[in-house]
Short mmCIF file of C-alpha atoms and ligand atoms in Angstrom, two decimals:
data_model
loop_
_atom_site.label_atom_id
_atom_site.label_comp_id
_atom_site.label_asym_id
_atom_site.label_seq_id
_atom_site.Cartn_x
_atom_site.Cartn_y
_atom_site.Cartn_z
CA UNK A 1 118.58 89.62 139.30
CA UNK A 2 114.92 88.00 137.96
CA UNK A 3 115.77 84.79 135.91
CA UNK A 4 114.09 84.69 132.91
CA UNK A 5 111.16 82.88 132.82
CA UNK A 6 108.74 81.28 129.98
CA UNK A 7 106.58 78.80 129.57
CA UNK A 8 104.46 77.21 126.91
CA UNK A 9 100.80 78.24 125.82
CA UNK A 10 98.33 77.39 123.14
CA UNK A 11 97.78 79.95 120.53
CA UNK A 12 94.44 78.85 119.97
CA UNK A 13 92.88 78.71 123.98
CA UNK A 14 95.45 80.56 125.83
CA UNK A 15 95.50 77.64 128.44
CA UNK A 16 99.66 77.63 129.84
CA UNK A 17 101.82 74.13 129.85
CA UNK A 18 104.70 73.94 132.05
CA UNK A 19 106.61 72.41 128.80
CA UNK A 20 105.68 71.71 125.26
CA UNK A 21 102.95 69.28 124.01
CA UNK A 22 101.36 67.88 120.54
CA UNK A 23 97.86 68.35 121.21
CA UNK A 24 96.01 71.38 123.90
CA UNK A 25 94.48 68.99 126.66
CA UNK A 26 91.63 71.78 126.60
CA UNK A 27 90.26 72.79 123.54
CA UNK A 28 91.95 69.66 121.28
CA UNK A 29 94.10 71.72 119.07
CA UNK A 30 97.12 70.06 117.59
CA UNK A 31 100.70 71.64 117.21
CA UNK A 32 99.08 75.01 118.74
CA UNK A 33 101.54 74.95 121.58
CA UNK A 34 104.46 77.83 121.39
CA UNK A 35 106.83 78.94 124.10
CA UNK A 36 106.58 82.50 125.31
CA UNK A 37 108.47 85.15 128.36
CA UNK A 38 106.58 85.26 130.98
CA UNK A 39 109.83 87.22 133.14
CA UNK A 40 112.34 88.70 131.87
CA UNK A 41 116.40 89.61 132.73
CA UNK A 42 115.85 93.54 131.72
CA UNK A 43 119.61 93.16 132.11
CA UNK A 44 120.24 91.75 128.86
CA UNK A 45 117.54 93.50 126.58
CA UNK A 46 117.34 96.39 124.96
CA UNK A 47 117.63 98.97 128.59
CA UNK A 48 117.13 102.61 127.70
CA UNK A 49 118.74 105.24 129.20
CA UNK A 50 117.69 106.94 132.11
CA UNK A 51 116.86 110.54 131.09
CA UNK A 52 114.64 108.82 128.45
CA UNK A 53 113.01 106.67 131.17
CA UNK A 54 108.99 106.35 130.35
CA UNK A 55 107.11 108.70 132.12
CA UNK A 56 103.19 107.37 132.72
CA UNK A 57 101.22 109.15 130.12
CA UNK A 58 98.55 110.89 130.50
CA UNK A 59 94.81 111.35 128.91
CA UNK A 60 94.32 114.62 126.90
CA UNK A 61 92.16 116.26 124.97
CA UNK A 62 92.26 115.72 121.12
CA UNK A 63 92.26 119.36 120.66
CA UNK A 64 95.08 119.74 123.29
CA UNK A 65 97.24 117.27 121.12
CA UNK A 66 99.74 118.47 118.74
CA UNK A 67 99.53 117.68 115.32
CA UNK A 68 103.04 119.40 114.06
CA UNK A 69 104.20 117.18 110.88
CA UNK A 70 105.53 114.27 111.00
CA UNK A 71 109.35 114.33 110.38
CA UNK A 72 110.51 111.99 107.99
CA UNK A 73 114.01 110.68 107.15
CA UNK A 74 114.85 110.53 103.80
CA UNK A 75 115.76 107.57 102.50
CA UNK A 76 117.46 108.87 99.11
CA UNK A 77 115.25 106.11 97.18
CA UNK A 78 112.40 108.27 95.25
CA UNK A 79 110.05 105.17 94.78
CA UNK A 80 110.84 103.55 98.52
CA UNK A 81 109.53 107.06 99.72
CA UNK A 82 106.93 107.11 97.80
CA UNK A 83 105.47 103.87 99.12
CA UNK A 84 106.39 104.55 102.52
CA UNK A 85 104.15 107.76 102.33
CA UNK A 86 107.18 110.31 102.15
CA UNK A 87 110.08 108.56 104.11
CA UNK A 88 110.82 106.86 107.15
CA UNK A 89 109.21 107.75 110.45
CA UNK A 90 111.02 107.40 113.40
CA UNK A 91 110.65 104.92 115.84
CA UNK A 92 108.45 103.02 113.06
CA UNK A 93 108.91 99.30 112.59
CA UNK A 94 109.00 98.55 108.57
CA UNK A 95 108.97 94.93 107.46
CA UNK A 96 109.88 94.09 104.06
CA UNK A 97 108.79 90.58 102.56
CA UNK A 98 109.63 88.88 99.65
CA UNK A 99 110.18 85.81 97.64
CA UNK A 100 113.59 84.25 98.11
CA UNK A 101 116.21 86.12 95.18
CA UNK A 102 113.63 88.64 94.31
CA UNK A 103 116.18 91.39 96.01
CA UNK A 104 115.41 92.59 99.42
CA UNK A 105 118.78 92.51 100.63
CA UNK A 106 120.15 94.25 97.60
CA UNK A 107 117.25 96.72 98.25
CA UNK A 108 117.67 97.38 101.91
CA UNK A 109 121.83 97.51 101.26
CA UNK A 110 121.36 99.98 98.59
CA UNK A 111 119.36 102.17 100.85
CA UNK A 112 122.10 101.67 103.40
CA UNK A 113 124.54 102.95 101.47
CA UNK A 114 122.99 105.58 99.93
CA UNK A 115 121.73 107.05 102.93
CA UNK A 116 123.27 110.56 104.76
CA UNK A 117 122.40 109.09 107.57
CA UNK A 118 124.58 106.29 109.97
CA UNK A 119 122.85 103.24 109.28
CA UNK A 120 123.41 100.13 110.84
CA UNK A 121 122.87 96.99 108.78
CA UNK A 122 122.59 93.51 110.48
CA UNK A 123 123.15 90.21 108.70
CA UNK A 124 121.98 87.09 109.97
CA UNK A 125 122.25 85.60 106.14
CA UNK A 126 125.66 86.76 104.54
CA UNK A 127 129.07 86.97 106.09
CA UNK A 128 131.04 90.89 105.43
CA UNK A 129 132.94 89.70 103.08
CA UNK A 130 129.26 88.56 100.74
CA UNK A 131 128.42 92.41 101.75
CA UNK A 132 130.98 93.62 100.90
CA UNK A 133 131.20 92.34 97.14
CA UNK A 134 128.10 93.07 97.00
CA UNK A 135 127.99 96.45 98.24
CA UNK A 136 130.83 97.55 96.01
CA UNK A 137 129.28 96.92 92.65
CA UNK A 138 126.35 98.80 94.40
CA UNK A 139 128.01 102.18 95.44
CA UNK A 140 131.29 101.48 96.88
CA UNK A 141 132.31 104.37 98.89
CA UNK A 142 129.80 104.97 102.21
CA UNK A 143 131.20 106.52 105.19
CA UNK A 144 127.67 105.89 107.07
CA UNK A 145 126.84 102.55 107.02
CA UNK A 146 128.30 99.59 109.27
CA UNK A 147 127.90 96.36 108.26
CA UNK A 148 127.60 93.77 110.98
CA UNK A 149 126.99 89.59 110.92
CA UNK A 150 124.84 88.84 114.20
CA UNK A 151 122.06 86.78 114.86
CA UNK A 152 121.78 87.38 118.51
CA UNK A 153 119.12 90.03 119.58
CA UNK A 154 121.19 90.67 122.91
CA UNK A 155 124.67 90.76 120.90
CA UNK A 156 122.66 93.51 118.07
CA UNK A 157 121.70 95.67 121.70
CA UNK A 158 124.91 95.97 122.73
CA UNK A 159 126.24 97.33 119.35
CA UNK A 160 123.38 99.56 118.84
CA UNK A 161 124.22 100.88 122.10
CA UNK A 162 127.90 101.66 121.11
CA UNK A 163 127.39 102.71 118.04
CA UNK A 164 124.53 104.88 117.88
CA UNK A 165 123.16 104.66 114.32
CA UNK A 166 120.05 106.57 113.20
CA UNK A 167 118.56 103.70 111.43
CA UNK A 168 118.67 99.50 111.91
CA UNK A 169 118.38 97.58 109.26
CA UNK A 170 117.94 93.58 110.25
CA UNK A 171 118.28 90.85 107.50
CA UNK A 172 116.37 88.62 108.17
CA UNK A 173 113.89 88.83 111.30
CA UNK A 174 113.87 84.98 110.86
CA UNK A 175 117.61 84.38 111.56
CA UNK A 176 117.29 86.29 115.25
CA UNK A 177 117.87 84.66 118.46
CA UNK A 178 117.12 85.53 121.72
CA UNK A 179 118.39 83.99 124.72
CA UNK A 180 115.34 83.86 126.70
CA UNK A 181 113.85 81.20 124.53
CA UNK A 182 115.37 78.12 123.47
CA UNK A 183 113.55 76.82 120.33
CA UNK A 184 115.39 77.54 117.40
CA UNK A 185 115.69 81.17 115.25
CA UNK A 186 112.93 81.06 113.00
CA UNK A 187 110.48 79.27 115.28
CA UNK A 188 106.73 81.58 116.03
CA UNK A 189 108.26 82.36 119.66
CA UNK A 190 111.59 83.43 118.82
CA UNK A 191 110.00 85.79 116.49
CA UNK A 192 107.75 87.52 118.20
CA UNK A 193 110.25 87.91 121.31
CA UNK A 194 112.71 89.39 119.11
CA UNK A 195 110.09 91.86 117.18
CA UNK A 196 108.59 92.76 120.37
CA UNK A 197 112.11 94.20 121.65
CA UNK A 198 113.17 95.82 118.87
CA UNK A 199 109.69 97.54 119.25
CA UNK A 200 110.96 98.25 122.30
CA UNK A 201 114.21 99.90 121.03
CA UNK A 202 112.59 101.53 118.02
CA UNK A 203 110.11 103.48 120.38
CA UNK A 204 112.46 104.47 123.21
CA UNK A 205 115.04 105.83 120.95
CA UNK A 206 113.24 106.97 118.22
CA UNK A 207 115.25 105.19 115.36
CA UNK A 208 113.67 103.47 112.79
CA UNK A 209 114.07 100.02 111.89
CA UNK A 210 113.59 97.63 108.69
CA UNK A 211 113.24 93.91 109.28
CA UNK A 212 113.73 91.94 106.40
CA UNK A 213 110.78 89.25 106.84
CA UNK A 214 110.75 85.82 104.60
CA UNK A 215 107.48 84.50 103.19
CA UNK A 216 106.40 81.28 102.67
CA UNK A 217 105.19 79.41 100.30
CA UNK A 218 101.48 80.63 99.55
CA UNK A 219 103.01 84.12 99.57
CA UNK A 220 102.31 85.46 103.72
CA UNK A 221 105.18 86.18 105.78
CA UNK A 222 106.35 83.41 107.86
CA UNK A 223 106.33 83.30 111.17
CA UNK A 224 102.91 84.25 113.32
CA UNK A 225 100.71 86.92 111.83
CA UNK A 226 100.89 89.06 114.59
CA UNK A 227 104.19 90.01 113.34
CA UNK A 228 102.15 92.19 110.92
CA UNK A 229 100.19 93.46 113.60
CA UNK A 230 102.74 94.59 115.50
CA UNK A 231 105.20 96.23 112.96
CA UNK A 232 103.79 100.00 111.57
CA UNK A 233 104.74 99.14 108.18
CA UNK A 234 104.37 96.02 105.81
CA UNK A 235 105.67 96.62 102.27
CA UNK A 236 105.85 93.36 99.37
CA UNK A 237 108.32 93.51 97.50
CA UNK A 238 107.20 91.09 94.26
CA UNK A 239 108.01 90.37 90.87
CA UNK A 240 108.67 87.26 88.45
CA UNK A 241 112.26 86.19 88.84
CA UNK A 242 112.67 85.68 85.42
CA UNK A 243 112.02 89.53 84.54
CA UNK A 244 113.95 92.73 85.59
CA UNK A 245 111.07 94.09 87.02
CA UNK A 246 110.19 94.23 90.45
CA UNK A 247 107.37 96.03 92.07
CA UNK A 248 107.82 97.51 96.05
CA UNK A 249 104.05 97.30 97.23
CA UNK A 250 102.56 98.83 100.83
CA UNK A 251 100.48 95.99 102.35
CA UNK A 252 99.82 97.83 105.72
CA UNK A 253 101.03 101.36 106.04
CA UNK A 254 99.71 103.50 109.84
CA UNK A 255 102.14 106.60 108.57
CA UNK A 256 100.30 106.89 104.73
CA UNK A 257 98.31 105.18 101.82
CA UNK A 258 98.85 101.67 100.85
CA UNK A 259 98.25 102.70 97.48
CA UNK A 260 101.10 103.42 96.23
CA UNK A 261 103.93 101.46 94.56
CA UNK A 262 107.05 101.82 93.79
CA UNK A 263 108.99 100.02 90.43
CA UNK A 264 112.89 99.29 89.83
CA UNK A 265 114.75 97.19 87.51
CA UNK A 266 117.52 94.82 88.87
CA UNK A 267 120.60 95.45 87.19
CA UNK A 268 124.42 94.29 87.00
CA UNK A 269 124.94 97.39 89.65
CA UNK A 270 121.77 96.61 91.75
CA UNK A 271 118.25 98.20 91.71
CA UNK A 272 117.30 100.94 89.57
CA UNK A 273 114.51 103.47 89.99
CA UNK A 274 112.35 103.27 87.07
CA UNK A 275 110.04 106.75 87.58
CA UNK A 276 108.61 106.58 84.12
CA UNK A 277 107.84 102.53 84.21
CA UNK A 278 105.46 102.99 80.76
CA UNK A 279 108.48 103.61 78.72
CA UNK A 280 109.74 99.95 79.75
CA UNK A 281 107.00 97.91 79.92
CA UNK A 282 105.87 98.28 76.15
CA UNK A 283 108.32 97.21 73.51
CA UNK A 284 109.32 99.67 70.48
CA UNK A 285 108.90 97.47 67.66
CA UNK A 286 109.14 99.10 64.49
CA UNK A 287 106.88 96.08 62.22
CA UNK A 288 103.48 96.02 63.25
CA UNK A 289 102.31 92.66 64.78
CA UNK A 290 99.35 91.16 65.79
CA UNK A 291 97.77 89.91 69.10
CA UNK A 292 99.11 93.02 70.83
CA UNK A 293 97.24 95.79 72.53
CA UNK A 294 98.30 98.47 74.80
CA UNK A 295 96.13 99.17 77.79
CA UNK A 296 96.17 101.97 79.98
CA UNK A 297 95.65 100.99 83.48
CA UNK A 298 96.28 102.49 87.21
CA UNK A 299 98.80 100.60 89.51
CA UNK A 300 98.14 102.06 92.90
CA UNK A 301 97.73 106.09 92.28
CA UNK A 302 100.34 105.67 89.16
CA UNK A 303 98.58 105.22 85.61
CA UNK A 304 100.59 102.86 83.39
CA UNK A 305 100.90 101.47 80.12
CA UNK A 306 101.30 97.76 79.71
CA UNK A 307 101.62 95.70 76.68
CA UNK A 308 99.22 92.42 76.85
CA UNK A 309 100.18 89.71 73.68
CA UNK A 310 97.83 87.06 72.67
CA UNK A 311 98.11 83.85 70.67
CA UNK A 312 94.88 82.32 69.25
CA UNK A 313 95.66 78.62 67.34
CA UNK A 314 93.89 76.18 66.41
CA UNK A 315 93.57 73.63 69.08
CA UNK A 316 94.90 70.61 68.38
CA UNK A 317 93.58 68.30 71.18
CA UNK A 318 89.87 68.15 71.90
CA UNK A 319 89.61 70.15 75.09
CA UNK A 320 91.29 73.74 73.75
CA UNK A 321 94.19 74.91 76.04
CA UNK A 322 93.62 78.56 77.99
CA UNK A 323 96.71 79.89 79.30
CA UNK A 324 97.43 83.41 80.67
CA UNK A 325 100.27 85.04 82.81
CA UNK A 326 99.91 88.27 84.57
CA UNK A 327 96.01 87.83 84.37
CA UNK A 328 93.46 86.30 85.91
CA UNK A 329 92.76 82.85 83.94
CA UNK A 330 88.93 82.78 85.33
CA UNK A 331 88.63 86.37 83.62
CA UNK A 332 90.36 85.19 80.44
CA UNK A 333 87.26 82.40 79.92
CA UNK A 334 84.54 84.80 80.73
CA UNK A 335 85.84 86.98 78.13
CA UNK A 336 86.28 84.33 75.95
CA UNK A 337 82.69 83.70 76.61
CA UNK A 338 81.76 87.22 75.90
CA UNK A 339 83.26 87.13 73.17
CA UNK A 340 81.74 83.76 71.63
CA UNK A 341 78.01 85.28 72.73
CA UNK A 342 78.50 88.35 71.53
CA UNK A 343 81.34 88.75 68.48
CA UNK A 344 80.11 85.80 66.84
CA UNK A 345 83.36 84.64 67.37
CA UNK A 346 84.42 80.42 67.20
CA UNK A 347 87.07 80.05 69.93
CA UNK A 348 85.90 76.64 71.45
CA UNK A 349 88.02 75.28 68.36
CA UNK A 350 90.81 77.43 69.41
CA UNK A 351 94.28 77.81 72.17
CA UNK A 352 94.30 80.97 73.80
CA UNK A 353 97.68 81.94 75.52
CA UNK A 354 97.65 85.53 77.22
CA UNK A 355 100.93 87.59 78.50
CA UNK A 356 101.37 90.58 79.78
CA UNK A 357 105.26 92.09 79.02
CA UNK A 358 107.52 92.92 81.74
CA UNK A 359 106.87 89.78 83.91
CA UNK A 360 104.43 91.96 86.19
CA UNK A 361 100.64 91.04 87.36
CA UNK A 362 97.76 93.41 86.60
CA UNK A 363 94.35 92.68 88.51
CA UNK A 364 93.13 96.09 87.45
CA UNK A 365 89.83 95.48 85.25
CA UNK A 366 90.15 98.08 83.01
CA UNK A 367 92.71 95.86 81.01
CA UNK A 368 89.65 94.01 79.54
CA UNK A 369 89.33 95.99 76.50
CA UNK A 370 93.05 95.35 75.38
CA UNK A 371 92.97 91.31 76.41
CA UNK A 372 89.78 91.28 73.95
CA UNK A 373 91.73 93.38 71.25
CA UNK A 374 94.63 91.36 71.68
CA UNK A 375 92.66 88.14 71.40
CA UNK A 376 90.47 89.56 68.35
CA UNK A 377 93.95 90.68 66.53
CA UNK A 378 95.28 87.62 66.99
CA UNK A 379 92.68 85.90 65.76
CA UNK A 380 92.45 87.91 62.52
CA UNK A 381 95.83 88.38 62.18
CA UNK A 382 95.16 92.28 61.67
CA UNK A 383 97.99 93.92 63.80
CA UNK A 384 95.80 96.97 65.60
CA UNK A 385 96.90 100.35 64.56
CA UNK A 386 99.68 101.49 65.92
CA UNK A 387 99.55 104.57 68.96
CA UNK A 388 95.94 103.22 69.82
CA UNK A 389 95.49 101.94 73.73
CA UNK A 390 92.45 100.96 75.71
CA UNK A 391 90.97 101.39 79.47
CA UNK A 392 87.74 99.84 79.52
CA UNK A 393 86.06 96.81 81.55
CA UNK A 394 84.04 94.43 79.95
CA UNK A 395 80.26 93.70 81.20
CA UNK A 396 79.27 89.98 80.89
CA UNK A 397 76.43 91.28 78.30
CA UNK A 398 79.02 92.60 76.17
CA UNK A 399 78.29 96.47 77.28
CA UNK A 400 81.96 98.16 77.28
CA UNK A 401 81.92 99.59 81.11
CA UNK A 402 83.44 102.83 82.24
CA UNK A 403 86.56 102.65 84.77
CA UNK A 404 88.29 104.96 87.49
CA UNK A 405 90.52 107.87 87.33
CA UNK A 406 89.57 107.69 83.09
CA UNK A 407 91.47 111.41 83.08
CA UNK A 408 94.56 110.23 84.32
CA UNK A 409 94.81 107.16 81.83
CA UNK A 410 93.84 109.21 78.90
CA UNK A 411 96.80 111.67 79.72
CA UNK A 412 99.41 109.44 80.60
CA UNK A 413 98.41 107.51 77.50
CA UNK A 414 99.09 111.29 75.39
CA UNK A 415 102.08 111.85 77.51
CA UNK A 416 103.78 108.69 75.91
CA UNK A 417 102.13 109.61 72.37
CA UNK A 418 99.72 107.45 71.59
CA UNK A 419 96.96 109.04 69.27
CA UNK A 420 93.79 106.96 70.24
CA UNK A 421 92.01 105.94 73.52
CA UNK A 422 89.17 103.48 73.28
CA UNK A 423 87.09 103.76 76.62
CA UNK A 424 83.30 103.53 77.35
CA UNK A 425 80.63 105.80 76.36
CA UNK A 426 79.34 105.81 79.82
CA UNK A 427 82.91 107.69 81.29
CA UNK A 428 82.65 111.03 82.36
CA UNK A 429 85.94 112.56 80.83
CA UNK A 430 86.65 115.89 82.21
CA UNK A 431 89.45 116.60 80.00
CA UNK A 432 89.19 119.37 77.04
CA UNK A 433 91.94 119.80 74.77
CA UNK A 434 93.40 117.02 74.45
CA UNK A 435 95.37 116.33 71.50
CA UNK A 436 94.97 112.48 71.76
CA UNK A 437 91.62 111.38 69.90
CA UNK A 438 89.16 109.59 72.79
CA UNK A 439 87.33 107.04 71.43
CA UNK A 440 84.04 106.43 73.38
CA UNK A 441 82.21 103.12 72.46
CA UNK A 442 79.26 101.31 74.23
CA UNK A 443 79.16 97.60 72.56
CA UNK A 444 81.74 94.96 71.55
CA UNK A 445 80.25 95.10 68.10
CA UNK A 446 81.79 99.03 68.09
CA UNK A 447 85.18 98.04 68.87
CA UNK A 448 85.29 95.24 66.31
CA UNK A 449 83.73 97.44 63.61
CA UNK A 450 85.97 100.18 64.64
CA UNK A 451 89.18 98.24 64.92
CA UNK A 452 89.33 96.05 61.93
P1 TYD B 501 118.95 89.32 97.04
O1 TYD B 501 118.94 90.75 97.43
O2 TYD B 501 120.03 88.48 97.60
O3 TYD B 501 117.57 88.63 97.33
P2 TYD B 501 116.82 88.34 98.70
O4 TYD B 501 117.55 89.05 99.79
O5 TYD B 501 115.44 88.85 98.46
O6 TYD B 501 116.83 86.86 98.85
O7 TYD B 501 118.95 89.31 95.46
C1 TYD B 501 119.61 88.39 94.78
C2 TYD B 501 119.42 88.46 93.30
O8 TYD B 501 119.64 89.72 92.74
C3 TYD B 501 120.44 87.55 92.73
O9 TYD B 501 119.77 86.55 91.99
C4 TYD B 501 121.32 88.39 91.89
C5 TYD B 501 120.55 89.63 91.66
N1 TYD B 501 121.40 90.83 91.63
C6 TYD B 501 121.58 91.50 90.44
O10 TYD B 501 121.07 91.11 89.39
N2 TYD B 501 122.35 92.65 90.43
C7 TYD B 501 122.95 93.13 91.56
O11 TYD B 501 123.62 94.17 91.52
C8 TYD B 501 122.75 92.42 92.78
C9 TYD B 501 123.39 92.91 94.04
C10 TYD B 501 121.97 91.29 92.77
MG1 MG B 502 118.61 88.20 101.37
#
């Protein structure tokens, strides 16, 4: 039997260290130095079975390749589907991030249990009994899915090996251990050992696996970046704590677009889908109030209605205070600025505070039109008529500038019954028919006449 063997290398040279060092003796590098396999015990890892035994492939032809559909599983989760392109491939690698709290376990568990499928879901973070409470304000009766507390990647083999489940579910990739390496779970090495054999075990048997993955503080999964590389699949899942909303976003995706994106609501009884997320983000008020404008923009290939609020005072120190969530604060000032130049408009005297409902983040530009309505309402105190929206960007001259996909805005935007679109002159609208009245405007100075 082969002993396992590793030794140490620097991520940055490649030059090898029989043990660990501060600083590469070679190319200078400080704290580059991580342990890695160099021989393993196949003993103990993931072995497959004989009659699936890899057979050398071969070169051929790309004509002489097969290009029959992909089967998918179905994960029973409308808007996880979605993002993953239409379900879960097998023998794909998915890793989920997220913010600590922000609901990836609930997520993954709910999927779990849901599933018609025997799922096998692996805890390194919460004992059966945390599952288990969990699970049963979720959907409490599953016959498929076995819950088990492990953080040893040799310990998970052998269970996967007795059990058999169609799909592995690890929580969190961060908590594995491996026995060939002895720096603690967590560390770069441990990591990548562990991903690299349950790449192993995903591709031999054809089962698909989801690796819950941590993220640090500036937002990028911890751990070394070639964990992205070497997973098929990196979905975000994001959202403001404070807020029910969270969004499921496809960072890397080799099995379908990354464009997509996929919305639920946490609630008491764990995430729901939200497939019509307009309705929620824009509050019904009945009175009319100012420094709020609906625009009409496209998350990923979904168009969607969001509600942005502004609130222009009078500033009382000398330097005026610019604050905006869910939007781009550099954008709020040139628009402010565009504004000033070209609306005649006094703001240097004045706070601006920007917010757009529902605790989400919008970097699409078309939103400009409504942050300037918003702002201008505000400012007036003129509420802006109700069942009017806008998708427009604004042009540092003041020129109102067309946008993308202007058809699908301008019927989502009907489909929720709004009765006026403002969008640039310069859009080509396909659209006849409508019953929605579309607005088309070239200047600043339009909007302002037409709006107030
Ligand atoms: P969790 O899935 O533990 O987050 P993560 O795994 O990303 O760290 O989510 C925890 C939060 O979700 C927690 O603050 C409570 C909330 N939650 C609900 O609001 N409703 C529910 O049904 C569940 C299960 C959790
Ligand atoms: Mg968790």
């Amino acid at each position: 039997m082969a002993k396992t063997k590793t030794a140490f290398f620097c991520q940055n040279c490649g030059s090898q260290y029989p043990k660990w060092i501060g600083q590469c003796s070679s190319c200078k590098q400080w704290n580059t130095i991580v342990e890695e396999v160099v021989q393993k015990d196949e003993k103990k890892g993931w072995k497959s079975s004989s009659s699936s035994a890899k057979k050398a492939a071969t070169p051929l032809r790309i004509s002489e390749i097969t290009n029959e559909k992909e089967t998918r599983l179905d994960t029973q989760d409308q808007e996880f589907n979605r993002v993953l392109g239409g379900g879960l491939v097998p023998g794909s690698l998915t890793l989920l991030g997220g913010e600590p709290g922000i609901g990836k376990s609930t997520l993954l568990l709910q999927i779990a249990l849901k599933l018609a499928y025997k799922t096998l879901y692996v805890s390194g973070e919460e004992s059966q009994k945390q599952i288990k409470m969990r699970a049963d304000r979720i959907h409490p009766n599953s016959e498929n899915c076995f819950i088990l507390t492990e953080t040893k990647t040799q310990n998970i083999f052998q269970q996967i090996a007795a059990l058999e489940p169609d799909i592995v579910v690890i929580d969190s990739i961060q908590t594995l251990h491996t026995d060939y390496i002895e720096s603690a779970a967590g560390s770069i090495s441990q990591i990548r050992e562990s991903t690299a054999e349950l790449i192993k075990f995903a591709k031999e048997s054809s089962t698909p696996v989801i690796l819950v993955g941590h993220i640090t503080k500036d937002g990028t999964i911890a751990g070394p970046k070639i964990l992205e590389h070497m997973v098929d699949t990196v979905l975000q899942f994001e959202g403001d704590r404070n807020y029910v909303y969270r969004i499921l976003r496809s960072l890397k995706n080799r099995f379908g677009s990354t464009a997509e994106l996929g919305i639920y609501e946490m609630q008491g009884s764990g995430l729901r889908e939200v497939n019509n997320p307009s309705e929620v983000l824009i509050s019904k008020n009945e009175e009319d109030l100012s420094g709020t404008a609906i625009a009409a923009t496209v998350e990923g290939m979904r168009p969607l209605l969001i509600e942005i609020q502004a609130l222009v005072s009078t500033a009382v120190y000398g330097t005026p205070q610019r604050s905006a969530t869910g939007f781009n604060a550099k954008r709020l000032n040139m628009l402010l600025a565009v504004l000033e130049k070209r609306a005649g408009f006094k703001l240097a005297a004045k706070d601006v505070f920007l917010n757009i409902t529902g605790g989400i983040s919008v970097d699409d530009p078309a939103i400009d039109l409504a942050v300037l309505a918003a702002i201008l309402s505000s400012n007036a105190d003129i509420p802006i008529e109700k069942g009017t929206c806008f998708a427009a960007e604004v042009g540092l001259a003041g020129e109102i500038r067309p946008v993308q996909r202007v058809d699908q805005r301008i019927l989502e935007a009907e489909k929720l019954g709004f009765t006026k679109i403002y969008v640039s002159k310069s859009n080509k609208i396909g659209l006849k028919n409508t019953s929605i009245q579309v607005q088309l405007v070239s200047k600043i100075e339009d909007v302002v006449s037409s709006l107030f």
